[in-house]
Short mmCIF file of C-alpha atoms in Angstrom, two decimals:
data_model
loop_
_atom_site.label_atom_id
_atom_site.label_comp_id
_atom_site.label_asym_id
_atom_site.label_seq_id
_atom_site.Cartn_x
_atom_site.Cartn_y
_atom_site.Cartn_z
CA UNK A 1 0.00 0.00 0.00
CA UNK A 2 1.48 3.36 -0.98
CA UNK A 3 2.06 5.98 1.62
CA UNK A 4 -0.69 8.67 0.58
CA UNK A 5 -3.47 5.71 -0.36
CA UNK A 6 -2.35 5.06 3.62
CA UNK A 7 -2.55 8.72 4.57
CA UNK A 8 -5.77 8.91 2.99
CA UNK A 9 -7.83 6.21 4.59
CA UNK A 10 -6.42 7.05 8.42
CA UNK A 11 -7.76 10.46 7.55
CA UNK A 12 -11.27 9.40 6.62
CA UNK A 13 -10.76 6.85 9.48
CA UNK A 14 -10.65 10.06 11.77
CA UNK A 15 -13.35 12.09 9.72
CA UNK A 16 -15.81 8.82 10.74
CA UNK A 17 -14.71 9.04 14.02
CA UNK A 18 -14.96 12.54 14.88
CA UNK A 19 -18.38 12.61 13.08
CA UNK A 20 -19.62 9.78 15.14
CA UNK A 21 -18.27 11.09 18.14
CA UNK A 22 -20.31 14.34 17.34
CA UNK A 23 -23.34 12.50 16.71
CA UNK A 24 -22.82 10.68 19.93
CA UNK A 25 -21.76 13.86 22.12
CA UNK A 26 -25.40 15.43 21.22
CA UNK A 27 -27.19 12.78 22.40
CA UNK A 28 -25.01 12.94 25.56
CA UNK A 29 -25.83 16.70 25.72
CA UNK A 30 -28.93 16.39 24.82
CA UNK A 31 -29.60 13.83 27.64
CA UNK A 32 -27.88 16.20 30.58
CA UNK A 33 -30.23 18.78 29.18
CA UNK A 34 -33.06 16.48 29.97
CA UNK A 35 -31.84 15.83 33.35
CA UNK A 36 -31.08 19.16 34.30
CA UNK A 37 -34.80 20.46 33.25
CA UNK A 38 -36.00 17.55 35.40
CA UNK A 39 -34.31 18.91 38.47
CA UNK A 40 -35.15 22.68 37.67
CA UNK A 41 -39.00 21.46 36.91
CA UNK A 42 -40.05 22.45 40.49
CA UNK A 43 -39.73 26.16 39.69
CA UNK A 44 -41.60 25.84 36.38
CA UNK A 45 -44.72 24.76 38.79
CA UNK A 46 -43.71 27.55 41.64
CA UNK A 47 -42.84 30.16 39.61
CA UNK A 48 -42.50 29.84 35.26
CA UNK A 49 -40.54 32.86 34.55
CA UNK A 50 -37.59 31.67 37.18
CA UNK A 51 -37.44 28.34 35.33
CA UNK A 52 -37.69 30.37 32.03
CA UNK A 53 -34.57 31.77 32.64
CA UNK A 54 -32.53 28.87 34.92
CA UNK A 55 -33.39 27.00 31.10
CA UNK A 56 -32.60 29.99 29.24
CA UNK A 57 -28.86 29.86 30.99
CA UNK A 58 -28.57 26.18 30.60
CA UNK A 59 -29.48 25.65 26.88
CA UNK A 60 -27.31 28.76 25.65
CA UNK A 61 -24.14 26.87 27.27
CA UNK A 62 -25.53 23.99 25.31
CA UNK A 63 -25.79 25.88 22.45
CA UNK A 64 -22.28 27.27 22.60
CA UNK A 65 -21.25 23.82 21.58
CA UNK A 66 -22.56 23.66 18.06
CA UNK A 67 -21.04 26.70 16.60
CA UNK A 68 -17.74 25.71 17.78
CA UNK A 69 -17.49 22.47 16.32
CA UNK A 70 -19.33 23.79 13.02
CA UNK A 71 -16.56 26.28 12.91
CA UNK A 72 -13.10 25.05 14.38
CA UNK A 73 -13.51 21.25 13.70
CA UNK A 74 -15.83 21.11 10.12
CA UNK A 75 -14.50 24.41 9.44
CA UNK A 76 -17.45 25.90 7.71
CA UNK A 77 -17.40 29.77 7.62
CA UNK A 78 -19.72 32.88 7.09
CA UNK A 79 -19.39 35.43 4.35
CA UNK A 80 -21.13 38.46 5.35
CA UNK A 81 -21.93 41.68 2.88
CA UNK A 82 -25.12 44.18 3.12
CA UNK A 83 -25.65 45.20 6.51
CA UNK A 84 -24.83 45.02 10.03
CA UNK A 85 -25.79 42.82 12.64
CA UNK A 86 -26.80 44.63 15.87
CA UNK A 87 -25.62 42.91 19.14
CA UNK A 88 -27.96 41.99 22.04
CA UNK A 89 -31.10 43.03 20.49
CA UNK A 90 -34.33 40.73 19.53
CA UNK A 91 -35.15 40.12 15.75
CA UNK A 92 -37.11 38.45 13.33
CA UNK A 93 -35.26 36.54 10.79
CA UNK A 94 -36.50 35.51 7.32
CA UNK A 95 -34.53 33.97 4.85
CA UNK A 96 -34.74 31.89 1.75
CA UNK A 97 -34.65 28.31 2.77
CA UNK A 98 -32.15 26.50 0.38
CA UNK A 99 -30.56 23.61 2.30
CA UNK A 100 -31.44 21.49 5.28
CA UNK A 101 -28.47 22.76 6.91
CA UNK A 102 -29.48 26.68 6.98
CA UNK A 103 -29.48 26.24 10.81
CA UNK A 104 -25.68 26.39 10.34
CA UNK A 105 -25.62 30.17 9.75
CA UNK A 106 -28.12 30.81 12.62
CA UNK A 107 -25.50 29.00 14.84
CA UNK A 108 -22.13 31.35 13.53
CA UNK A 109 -24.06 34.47 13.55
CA UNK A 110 -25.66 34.25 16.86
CA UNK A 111 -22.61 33.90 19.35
CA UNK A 112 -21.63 37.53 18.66
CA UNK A 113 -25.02 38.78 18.61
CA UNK A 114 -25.34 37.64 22.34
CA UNK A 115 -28.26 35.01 20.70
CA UNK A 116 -26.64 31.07 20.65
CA UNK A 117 -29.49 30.17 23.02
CA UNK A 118 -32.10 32.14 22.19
CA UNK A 119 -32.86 30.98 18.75
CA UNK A 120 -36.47 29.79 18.17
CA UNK A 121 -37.99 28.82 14.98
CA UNK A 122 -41.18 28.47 13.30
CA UNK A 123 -40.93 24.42 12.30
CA UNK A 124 -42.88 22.27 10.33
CA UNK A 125 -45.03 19.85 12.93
CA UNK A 126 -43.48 16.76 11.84
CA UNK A 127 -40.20 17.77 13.50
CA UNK A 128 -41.77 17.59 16.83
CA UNK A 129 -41.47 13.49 16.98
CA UNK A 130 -37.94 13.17 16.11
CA UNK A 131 -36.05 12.10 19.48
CA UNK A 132 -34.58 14.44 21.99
CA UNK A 133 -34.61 16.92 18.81
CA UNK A 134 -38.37 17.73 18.99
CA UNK A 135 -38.69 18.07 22.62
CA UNK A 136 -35.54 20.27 23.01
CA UNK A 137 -37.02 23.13 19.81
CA UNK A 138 -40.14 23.06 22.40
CA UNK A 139 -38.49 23.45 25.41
CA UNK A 140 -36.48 26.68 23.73
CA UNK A 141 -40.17 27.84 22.18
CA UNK A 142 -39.80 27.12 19.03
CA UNK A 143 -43.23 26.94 17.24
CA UNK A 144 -44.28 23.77 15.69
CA UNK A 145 -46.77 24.83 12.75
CA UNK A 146 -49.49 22.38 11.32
CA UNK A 147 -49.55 24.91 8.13
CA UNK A 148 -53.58 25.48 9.05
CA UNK A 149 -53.30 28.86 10.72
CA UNK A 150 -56.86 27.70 12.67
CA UNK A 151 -55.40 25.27 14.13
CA UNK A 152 -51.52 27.27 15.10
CA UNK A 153 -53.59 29.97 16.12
CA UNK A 154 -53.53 29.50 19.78
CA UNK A 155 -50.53 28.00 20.20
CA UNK A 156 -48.91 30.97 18.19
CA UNK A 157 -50.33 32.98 20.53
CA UNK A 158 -49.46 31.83 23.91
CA UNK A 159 -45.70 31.29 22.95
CA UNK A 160 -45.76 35.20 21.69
CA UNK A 161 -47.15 36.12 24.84
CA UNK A 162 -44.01 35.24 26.42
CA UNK A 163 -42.01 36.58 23.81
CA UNK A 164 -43.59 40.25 24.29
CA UNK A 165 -41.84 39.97 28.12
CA UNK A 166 -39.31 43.10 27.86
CA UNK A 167 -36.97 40.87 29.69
CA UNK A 168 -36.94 37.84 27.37
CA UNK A 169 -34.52 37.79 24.25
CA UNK A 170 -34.60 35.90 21.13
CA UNK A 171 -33.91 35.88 17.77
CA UNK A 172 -37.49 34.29 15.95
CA UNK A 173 -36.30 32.63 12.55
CA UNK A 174 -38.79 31.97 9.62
CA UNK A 175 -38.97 30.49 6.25
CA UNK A 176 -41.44 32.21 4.48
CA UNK A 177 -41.08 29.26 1.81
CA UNK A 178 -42.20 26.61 3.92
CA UNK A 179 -39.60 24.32 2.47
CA UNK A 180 -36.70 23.96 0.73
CA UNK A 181 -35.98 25.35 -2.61
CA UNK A 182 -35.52 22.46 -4.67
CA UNK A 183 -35.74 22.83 -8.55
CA UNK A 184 -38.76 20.79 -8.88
CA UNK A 185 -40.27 22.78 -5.85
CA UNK A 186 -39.34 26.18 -7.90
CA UNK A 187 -41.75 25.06 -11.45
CA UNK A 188 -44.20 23.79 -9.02
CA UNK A 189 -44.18 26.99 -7.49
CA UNK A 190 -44.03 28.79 -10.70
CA UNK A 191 -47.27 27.14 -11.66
CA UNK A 192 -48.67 27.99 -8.58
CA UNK A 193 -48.00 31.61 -9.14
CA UNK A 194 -49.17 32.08 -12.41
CA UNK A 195 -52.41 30.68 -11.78
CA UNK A 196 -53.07 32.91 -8.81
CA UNK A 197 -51.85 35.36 -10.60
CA UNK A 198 -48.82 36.10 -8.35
CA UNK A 199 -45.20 37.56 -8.75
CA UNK A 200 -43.15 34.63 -10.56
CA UNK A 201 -39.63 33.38 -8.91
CA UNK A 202 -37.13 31.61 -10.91
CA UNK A 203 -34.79 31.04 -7.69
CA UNK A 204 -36.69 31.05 -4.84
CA UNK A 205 -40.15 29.92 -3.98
CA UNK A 206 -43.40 32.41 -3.89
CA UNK A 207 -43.54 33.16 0.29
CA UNK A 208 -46.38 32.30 2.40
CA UNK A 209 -47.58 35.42 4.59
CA UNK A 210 -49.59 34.75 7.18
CA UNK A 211 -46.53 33.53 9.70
CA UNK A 212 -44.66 36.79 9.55
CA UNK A 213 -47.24 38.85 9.24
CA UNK A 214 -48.95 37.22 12.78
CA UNK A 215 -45.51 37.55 14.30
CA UNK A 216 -44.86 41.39 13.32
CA UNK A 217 -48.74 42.11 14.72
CA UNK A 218 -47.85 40.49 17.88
CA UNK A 219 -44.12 41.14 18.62
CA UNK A 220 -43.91 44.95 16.65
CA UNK A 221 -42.86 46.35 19.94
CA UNK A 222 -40.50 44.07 21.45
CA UNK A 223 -38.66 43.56 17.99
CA UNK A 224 -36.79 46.42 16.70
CA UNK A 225 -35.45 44.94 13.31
CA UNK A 226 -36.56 42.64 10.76
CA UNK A 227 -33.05 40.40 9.33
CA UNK A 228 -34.02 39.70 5.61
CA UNK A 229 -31.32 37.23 4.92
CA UNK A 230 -30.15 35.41 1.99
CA UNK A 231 -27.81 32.98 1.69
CA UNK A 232 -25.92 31.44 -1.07
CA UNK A 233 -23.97 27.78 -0.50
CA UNK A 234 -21.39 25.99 -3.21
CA UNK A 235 -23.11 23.94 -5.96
CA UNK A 236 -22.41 20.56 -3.61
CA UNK A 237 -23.66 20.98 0.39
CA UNK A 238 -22.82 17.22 1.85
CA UNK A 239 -23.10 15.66 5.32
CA UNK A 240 -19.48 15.12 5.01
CA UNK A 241 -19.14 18.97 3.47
CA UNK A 242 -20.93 20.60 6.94
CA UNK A 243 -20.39 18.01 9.93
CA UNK A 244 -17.00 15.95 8.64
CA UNK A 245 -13.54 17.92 9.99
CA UNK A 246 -11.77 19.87 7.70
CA UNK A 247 -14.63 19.59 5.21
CA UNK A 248 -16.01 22.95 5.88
CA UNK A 249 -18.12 25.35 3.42
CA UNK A 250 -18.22 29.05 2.32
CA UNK A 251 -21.36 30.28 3.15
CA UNK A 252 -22.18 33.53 1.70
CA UNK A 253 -24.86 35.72 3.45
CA UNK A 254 -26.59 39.05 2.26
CA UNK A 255 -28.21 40.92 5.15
CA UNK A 256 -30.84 43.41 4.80
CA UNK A 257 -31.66 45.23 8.08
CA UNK A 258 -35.28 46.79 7.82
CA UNK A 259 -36.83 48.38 10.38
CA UNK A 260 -40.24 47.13 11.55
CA UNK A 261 -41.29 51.11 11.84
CA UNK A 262 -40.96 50.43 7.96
CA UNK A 263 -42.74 47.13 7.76
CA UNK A 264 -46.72 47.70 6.64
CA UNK A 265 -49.37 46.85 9.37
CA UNK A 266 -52.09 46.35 6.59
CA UNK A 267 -52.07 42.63 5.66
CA UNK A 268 -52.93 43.83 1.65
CA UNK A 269 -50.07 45.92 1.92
CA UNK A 270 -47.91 43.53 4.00
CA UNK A 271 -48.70 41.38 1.21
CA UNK A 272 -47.14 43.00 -2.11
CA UNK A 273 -44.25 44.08 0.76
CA UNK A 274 -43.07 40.91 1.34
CA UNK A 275 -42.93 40.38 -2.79
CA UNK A 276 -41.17 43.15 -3.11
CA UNK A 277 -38.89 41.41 -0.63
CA UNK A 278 -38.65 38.70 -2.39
CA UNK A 279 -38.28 39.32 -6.09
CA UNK A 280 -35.13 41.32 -4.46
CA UNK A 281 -34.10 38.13 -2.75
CA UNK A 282 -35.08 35.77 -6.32
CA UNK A 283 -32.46 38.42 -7.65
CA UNK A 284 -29.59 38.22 -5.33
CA UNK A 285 -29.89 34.32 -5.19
CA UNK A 286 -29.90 34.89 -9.11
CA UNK A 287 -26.73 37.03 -9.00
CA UNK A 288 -24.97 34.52 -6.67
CA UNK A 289 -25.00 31.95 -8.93
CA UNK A 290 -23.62 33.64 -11.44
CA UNK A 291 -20.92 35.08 -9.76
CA UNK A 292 -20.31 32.91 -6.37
CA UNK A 293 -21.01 35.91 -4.04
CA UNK A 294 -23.30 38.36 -3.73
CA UNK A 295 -22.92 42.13 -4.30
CA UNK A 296 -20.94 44.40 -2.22
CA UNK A 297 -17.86 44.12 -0.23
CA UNK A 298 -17.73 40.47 2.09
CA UNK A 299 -16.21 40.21 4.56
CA UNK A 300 -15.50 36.58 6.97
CA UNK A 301 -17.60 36.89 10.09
CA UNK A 302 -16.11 36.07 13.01
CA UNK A 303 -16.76 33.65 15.64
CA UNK A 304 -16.91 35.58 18.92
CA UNK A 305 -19.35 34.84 22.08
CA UNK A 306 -20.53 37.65 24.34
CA UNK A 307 -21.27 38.08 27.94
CA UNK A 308 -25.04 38.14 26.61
CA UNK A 309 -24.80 34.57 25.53
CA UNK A 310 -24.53 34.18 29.55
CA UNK A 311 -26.80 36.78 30.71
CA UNK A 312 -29.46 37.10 28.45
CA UNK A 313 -28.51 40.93 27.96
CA UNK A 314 -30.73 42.65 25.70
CA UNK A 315 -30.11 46.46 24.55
CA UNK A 316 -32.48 49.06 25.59
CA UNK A 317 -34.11 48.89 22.11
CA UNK A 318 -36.04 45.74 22.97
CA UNK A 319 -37.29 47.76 26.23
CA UNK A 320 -40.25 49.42 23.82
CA UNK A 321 -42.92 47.79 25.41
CA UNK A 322 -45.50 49.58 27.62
#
């Protein structure tokens, strides 16, 4: 056996290895988490906001974990242009929803914004009854959506009532989509459109409403910005590519920072917003194919944690709420 063919199978020896062993490290996690909510479960009966934040401390520690091995040990990294992020204030994200691992650039931008743990997400229902995964996105109020508004409705509404305490941070992420982006998604879409006689996308799919436009109504005055994100990943996104060492990716990210004072409060005009939004956003994932970033000047985002990932800090623009 030749010396490199010998190099070259310790080395994926070691890439199965460390991938298992991060596989197996979550569930270990993952179970300590359980444990530790049992014990703190007491004060969810006595008191729920004291438990809110004991689990509020404990699951941003947890969190710290992922972005460090996404980014030291797979290596994958963030390529920022557009705008700023602002630190240690609550936000809605939306984004164009690509690849099953856009969960990866929540996790790299978040440590510096002082939001690793406070990430919740609108989720399709069916996530719910995976292991250990479902029960931990409920625990950190994420919202699990049956896509029948009548029947989210008060669920919705009960987790935003926590969210509109001044005192509790989090970034909310949505996919307008609904699912990923696939090329037989985007005709079906396209048919879609031009029977309803809507705006037609030849990058992105046609955005459904009703989610963002709830969670603006509800949270206008405890969320100071709106992220529009869109992200652009190399032709081939792997298992291997995002969780294998050394296998790491270029993500590319365009940020939009819109401020909800700007957002419409009429649905009809939220509606032809949020297309405007998006034909921009079927544009720049249009222009990032072509060229392999998107406009502007990007620059690598660094990973950097904040004493808010520990506190819960938020900035005194959060603190609009009567």
């Amino acid at each position: 056996m030749k010396y490199s063919e010998l190099i070259n199978k310790i080395c994926w020896g070691l890439k199965l290895y460390f991938a298992y062993g991060f596989l197996m490290s979550i569930f270990i996690q993952i179970t300590i988490l359980l444990i530790i909510n049992v014990i703190i479960l007491p004060t969810y009966i006595l008191y729920r906001p004291i438990y809110q934040w004991i689990f509020q401390r404990v699951t941003e520690v947890y969190m710290m974990y992922f972005p460090l091995v996404f980014y030291y040990i797979n290596g994958n990294r963030i390529y920022i242009s557009g705008d700023k992020f602002i630190e240690n204030v609550n936000a809605i994200w939306i984004s164009n929803h690509s690849h099953w691992v856009d969960f990866i650039p929540v996790c790299l931008v978040a440590p510096k914004c002082g939001r690793i743990g406070a990430m919740r997400y609108f989720m399709k229902d069916d996530i719910k009854k995976i292991p250990f995964i479902g029960f931990g996105f409920y625990m950190m109020d994420s919202i699990y959506l049956k896509r029948n508004f009548q029947l989210d409705q008060h669920h919705i509404n009960e987790t935003f009532k926590r969210f509109r305490n001044k005192y509790y941070p989090f970034w909310l992420i949505i996919f307008p989509e609904g699912t990923r982006a696939k090329p037989e998604k985007v005709v079906e879409a396209q048919k879609y459109c031009l029977e309803h006689k809507l705006p037609i996308y030849n990058n992105v799919l046609n955005p459904r409403h009703t989610g963002l436009f709830v969670a603006l109504k509800q949270l206008r005055n405890v969320v100071p910005y709106v992220y529009d994100i869109t992200l652009g990943y190399p032709n081939t996104v792997s298992l291997a590519s995002c969780f294998c060492p050394g296998e790491g990716v270029n993500i590319h990210m365009y940020v939009n920072r819109i401020d909800v004072k700007e957002i419409p409060e009429d649905e009809t005009e939220f509606k032809q917003w949020l297309c405007t939004i998006w034909k921009h956003k079927d544009e720049l994932v249009g222009y990032y194919k072509e060229n392999g970033h998107f406009p502007g000047i990007e620059e690598l985002y660094p990973l950097k944690f904040t004493w808010a990932d520990f506190t819960g800090y938020m900035s005194q623009e959060c603190f609009s709420l009567p």
